[in-house]
N, CA, C and O atoms as a MOPAC input file, in Angstrom:
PM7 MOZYME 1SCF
protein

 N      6.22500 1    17.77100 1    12.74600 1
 C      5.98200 1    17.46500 1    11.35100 1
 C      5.08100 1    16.22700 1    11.25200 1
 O      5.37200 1    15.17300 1    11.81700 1
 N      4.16700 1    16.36800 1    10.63800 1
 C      3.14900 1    14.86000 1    10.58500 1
 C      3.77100 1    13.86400 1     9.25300 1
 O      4.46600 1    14.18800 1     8.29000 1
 N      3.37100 1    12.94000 1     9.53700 1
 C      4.17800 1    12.26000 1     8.95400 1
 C      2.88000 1    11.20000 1     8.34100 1
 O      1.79300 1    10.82000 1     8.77600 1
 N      3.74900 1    10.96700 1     6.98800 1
 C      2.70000 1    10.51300 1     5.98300 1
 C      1.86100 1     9.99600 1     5.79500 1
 O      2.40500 1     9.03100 1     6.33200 1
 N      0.76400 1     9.55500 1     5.47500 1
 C     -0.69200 1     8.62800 1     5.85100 1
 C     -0.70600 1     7.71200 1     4.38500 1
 O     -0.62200 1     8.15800 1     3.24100 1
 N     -0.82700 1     6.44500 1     4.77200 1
 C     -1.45400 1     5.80700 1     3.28900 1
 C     -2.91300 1     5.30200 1     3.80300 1
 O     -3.47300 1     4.99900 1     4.85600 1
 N     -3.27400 1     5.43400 1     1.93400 1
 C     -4.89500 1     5.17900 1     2.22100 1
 C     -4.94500 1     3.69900 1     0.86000 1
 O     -4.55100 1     3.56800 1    -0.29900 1
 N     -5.54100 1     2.99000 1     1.70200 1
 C     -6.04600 1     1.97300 1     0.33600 1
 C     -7.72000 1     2.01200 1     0.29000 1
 O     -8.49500 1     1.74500 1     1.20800 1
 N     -7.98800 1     2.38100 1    -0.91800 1
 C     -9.37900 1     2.64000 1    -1.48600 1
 C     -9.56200 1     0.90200 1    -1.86300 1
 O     -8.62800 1     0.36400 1    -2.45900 1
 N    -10.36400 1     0.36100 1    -1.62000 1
 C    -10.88500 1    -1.01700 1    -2.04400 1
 C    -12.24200 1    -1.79300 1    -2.27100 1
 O    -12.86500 1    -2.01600 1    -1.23300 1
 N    -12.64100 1    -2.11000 1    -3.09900 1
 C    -13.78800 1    -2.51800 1    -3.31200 1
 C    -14.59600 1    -3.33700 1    -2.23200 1
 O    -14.08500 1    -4.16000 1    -1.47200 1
 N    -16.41000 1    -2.86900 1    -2.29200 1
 C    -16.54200 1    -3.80400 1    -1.16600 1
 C    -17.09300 1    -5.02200 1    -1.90900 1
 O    -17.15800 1    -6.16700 1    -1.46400 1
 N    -17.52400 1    -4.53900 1    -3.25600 1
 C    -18.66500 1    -5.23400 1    -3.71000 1
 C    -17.29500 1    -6.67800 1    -4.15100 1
 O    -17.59300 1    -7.85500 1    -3.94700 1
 N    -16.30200 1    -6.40000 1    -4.56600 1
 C    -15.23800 1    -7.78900 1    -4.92900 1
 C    -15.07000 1    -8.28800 1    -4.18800 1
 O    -14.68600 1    -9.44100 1    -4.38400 1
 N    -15.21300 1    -7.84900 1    -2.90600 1
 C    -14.86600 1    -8.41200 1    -1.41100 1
 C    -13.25400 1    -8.30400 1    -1.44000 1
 O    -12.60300 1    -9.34000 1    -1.30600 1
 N    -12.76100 1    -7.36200 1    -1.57100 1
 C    -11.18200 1    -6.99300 1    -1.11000 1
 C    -10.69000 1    -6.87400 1     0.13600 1
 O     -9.48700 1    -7.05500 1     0.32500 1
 N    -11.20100 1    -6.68200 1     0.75400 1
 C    -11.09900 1    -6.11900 1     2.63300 1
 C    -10.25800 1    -6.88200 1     2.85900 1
 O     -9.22200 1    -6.31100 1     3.20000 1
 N    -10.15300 1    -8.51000 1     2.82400 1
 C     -9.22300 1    -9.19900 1     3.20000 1
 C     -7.78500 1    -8.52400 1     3.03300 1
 O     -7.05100 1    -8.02200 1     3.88500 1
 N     -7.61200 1    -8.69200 1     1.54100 1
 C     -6.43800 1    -8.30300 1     0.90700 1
 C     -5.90800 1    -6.50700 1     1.40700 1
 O     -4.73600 1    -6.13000 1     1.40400 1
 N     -6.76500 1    -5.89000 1     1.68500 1
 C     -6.65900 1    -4.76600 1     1.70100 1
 C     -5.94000 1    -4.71300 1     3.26200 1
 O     -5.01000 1    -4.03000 1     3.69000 1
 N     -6.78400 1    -5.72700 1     3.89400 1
 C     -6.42900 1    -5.52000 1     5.37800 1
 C     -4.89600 1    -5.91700 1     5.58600 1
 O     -4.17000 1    -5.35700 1     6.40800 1
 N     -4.41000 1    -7.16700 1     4.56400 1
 C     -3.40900 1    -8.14100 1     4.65100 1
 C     -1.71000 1    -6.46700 1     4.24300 1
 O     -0.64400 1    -6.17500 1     4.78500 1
 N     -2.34900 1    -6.04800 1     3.29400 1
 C     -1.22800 1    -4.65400 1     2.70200 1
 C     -1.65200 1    -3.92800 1     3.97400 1
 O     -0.76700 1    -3.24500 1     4.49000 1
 N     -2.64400 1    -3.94500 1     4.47600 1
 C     -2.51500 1    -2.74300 1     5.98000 1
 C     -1.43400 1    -3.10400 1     6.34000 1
 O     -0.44700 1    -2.46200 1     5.98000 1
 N     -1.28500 1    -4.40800 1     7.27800 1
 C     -0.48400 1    -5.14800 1     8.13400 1
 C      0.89200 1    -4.85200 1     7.98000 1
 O      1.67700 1    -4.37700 1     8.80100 1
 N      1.09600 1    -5.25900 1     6.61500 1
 C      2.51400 1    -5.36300 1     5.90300 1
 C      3.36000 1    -4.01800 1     5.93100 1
 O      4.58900 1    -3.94800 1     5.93600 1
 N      2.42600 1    -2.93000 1     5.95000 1
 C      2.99300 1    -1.72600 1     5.64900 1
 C      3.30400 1    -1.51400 1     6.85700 1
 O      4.45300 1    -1.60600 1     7.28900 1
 N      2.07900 1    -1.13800 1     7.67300 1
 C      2.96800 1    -0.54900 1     9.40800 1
 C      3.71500 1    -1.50300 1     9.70500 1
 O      4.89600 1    -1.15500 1     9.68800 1
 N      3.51000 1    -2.88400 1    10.05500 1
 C      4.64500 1    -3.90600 1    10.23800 1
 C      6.15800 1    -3.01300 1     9.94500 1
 O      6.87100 1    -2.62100 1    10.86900 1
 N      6.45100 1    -2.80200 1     8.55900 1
 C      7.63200 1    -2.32500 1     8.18600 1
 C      8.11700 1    -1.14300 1     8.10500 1
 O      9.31700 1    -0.92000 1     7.94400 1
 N      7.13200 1    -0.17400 1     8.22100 1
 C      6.87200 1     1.74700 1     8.13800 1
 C      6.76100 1     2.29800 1     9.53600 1
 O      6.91900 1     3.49300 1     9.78500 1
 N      6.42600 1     1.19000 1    10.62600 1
 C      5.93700 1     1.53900 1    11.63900 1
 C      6.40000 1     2.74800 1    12.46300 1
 O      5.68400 1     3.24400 1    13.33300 1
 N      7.68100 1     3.22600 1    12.14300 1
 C      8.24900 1     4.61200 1    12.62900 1
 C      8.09700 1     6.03800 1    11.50600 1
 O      8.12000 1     7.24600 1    11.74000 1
 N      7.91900 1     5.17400 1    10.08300 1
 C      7.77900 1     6.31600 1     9.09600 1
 C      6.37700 1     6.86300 1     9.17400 1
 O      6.14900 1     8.06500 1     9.04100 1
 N      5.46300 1     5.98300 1     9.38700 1
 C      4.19800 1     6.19700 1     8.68800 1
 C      3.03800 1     7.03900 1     9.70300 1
 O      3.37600 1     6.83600 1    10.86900 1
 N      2.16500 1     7.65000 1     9.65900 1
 C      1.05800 1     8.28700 1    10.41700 1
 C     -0.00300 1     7.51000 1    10.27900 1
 O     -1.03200 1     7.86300 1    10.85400 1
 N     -0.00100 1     6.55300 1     9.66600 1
 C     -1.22400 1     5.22700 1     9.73100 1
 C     -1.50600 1     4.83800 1     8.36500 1
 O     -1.24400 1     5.48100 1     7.34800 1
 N     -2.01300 1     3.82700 1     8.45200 1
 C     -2.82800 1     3.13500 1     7.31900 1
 C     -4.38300 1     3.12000 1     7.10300 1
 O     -4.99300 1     2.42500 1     7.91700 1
 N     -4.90100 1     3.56500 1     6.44600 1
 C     -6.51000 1     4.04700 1     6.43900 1
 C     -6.96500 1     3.34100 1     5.47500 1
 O     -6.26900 1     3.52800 1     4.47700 1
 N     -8.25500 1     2.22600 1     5.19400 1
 C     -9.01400 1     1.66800 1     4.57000 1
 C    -10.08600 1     2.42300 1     4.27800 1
 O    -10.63500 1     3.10400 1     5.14500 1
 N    -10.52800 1     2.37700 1     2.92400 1
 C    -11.55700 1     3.04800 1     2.59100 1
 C    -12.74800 1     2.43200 1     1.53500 1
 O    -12.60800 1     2.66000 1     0.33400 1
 N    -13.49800 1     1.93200 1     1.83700 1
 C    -14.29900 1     1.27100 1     1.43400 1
 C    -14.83100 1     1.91200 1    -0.23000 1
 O    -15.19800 1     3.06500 1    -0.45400 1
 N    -14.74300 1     0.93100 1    -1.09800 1
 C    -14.95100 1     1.59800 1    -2.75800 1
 C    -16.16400 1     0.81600 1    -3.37700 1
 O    -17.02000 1     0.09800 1    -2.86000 1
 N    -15.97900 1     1.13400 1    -4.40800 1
 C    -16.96400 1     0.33000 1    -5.31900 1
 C    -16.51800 1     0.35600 1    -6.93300 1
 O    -15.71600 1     1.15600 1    -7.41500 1
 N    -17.19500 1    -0.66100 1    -7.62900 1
 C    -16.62500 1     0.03900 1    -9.16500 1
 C    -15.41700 1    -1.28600 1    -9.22400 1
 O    -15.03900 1    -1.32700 1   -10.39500 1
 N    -14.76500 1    -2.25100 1    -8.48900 1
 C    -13.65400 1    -2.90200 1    -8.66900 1
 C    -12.54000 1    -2.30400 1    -8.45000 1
 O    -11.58800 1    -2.78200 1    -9.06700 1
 N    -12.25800 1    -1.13500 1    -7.56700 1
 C    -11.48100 1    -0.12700 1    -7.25900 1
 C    -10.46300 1    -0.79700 1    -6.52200 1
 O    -10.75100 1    -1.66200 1    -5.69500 1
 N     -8.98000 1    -0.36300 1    -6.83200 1
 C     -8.42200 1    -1.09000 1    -5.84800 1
 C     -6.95800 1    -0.03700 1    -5.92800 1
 O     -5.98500 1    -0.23300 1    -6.65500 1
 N     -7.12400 1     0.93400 1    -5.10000 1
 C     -5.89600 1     1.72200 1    -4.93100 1
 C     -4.98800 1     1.98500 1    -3.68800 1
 O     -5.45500 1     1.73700 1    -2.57600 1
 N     -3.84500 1     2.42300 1    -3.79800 1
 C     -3.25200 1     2.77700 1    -2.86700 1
 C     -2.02500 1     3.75400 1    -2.94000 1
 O     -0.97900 1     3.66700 1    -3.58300 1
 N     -2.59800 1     4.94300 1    -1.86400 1
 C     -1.94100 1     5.67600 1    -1.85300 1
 C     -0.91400 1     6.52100 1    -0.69400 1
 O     -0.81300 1     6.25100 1     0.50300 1
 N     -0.12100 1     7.73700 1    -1.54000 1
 C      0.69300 1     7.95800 1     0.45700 1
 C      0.39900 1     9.64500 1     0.14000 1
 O      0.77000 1    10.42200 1    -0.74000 1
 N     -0.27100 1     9.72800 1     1.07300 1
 C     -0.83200 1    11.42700 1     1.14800 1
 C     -1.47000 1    11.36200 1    -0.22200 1
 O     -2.14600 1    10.35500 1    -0.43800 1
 N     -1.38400 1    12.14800 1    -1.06300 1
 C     -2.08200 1    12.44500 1    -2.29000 1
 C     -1.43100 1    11.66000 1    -3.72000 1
 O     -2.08700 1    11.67200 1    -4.76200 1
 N      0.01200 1    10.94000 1    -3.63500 1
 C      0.28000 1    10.01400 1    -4.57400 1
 C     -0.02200 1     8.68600 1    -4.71300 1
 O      0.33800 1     7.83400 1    -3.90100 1
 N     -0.88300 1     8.38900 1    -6.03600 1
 C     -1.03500 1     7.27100 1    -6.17700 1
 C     -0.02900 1     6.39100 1    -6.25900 1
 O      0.80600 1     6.54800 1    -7.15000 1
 N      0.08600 1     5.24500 1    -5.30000 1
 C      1.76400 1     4.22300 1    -5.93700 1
 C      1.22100 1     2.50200 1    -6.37300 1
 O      1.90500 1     1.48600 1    -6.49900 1
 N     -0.09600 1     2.68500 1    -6.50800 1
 C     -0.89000 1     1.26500 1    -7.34900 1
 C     -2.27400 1     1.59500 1    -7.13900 1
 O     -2.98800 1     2.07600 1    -6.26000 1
 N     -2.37100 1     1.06800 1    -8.48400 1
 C     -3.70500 1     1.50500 1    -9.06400 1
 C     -4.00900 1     0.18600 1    -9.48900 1
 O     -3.24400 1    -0.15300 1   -10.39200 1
 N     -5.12100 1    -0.99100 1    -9.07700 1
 C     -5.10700 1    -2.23500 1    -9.82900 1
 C     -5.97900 1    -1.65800 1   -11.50000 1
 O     -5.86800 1    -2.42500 1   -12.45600 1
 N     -6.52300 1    -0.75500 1   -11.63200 1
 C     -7.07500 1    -0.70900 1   -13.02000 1
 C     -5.67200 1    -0.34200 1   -14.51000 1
 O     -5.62900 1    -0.58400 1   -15.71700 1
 N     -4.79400 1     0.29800 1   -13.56300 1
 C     -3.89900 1     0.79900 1   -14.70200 1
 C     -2.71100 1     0.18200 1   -14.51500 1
 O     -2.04700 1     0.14800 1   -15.55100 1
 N     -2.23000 1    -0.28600 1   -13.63200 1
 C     -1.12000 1    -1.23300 1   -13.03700 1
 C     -0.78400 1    -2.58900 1   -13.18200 1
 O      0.13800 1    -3.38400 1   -13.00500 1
 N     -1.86500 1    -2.50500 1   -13.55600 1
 C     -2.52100 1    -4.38300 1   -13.80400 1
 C     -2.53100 1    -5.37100 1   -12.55800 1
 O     -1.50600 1    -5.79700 1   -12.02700 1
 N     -3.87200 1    -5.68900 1   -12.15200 1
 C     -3.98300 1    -6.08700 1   -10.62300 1
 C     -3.55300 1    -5.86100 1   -10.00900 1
 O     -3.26900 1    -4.66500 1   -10.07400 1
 N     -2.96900 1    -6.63600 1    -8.69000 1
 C     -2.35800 1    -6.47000 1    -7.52200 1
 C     -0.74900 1    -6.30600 1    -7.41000 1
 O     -0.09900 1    -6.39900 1    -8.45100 1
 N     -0.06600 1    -6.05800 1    -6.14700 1
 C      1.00100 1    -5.78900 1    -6.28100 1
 C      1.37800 1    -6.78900 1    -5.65300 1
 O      0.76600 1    -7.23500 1    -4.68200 1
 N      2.62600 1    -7.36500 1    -6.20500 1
 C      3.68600 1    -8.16100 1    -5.45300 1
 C      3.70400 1    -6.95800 1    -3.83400 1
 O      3.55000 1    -5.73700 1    -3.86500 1
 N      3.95900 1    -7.89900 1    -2.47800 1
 C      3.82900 1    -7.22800 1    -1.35400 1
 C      5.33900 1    -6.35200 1    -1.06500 1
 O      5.46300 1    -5.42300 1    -0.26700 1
 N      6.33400 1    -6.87900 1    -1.87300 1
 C      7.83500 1    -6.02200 1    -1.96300 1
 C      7.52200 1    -5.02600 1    -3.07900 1
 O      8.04700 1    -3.97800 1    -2.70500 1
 N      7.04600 1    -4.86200 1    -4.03100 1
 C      6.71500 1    -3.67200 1    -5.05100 1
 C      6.19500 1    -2.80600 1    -4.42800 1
 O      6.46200 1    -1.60700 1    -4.49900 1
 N      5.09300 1    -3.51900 1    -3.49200 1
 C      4.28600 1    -2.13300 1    -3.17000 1
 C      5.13600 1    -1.54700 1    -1.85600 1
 O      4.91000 1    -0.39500 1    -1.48500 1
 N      6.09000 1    -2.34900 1    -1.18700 1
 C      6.50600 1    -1.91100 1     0.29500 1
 C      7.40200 1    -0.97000 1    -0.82800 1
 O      7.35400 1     0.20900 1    -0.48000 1
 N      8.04700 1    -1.12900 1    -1.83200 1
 C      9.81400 1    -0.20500 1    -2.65000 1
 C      8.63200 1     1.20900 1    -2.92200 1
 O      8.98800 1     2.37000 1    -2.72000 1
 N      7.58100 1     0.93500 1    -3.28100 1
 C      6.60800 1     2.33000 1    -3.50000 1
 C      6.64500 1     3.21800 1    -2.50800 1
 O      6.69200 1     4.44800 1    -2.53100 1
 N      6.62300 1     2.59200 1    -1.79400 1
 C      5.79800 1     3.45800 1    -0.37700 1
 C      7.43000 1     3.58600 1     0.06600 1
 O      7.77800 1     4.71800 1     0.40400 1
 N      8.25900 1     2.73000 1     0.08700 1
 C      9.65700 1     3.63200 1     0.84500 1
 C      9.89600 1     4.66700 1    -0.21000 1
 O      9.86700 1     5.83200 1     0.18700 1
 N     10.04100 1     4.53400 1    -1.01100 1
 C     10.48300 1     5.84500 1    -2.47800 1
 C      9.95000 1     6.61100 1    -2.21000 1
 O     10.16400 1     7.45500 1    -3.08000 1
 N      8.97600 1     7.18800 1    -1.17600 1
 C      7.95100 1     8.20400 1    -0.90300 1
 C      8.10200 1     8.81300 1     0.82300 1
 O      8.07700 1     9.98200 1     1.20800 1
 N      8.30400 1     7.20400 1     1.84500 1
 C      8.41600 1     7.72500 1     3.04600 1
 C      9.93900 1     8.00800 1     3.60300 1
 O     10.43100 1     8.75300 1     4.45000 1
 N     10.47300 1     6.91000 1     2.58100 1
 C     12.07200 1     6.97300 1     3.85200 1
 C     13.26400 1     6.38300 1     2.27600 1
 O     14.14400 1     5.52300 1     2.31600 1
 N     12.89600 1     7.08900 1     1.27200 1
 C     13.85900 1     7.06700 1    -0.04000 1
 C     15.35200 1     6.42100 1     0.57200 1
 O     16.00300 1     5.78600 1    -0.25800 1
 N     15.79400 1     6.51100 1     1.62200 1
 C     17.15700 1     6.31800 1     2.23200 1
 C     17.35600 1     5.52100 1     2.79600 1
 O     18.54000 1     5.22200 1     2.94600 1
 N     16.09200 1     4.54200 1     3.57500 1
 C     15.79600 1     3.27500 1     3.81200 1
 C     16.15000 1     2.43200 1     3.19600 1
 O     15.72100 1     2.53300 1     2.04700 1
 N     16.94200 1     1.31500 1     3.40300 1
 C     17.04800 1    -0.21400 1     2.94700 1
 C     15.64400 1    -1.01600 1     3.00600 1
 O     15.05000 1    -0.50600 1     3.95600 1
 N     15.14900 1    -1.63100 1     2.66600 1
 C     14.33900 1    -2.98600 1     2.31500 1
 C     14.69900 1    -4.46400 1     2.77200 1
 O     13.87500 1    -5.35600 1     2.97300 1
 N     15.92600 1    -4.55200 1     2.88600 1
 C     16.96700 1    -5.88600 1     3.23100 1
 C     16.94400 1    -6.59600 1     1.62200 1
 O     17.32700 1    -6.25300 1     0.50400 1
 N     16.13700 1    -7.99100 1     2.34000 1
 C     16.14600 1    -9.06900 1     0.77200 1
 C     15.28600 1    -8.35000 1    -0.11200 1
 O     15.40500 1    -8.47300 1    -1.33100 1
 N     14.20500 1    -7.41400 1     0.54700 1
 C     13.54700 1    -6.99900 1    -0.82900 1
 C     13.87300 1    -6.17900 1    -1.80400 1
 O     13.06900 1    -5.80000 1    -2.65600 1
 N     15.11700 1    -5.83200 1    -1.75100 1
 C     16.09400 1    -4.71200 1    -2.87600 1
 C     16.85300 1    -5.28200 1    -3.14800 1
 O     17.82600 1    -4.68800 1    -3.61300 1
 N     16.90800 1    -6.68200 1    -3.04700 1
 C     17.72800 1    -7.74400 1    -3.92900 1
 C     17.23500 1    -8.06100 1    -4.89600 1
 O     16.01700 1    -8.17300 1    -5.04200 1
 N     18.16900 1    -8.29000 1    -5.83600 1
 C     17.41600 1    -8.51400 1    -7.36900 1
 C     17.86300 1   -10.36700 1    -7.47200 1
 O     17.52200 1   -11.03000 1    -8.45100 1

């Protein structure tokens, strides 16, 4: 069974790459048994998305900027491993 891919679409012209690279990290860091990789994809337009297979789980145009780095990790588990704990980050 292949197992899920996220893609972050990111602007080149804003110069996002950093940030984009920094949510790479964070995700396999913590997915590293769920995930089938993290894929960067170079955008334009102020684009700044991220997704797991074909669902969008942040969109900076409709979402409103960036994501706190625990919002976007609770996205991406709700999608790869729903049954997964978070630890402190599912503390309120």
């Amino acid at each position: 069974m292949l197992k899920p891919r996220v893609t972050i679409h990111y602007c080149i012209d804003c110069r996002w790459l950093l940030r984009a690279q920094w949510y790479q990290g964070e995700l396999l860091q913590t997915f590293a048994e769920e995930l089938g990789g993290v894929t960067l994809i170079p955008s334009h337009g102020g684009m700044f998305r991220v997704a797991v297979d074909e669902v969008t789980v942040w969109n900076r145009k409709t979402d409103g900027g960036f994501p706190e780095i625990a919002e976007l990790k609770r996205r991406v588990r709700d999608l790869v491993a729903p049954d997964r704990s978070l630890g402190h980050t599912d503390r309120t």
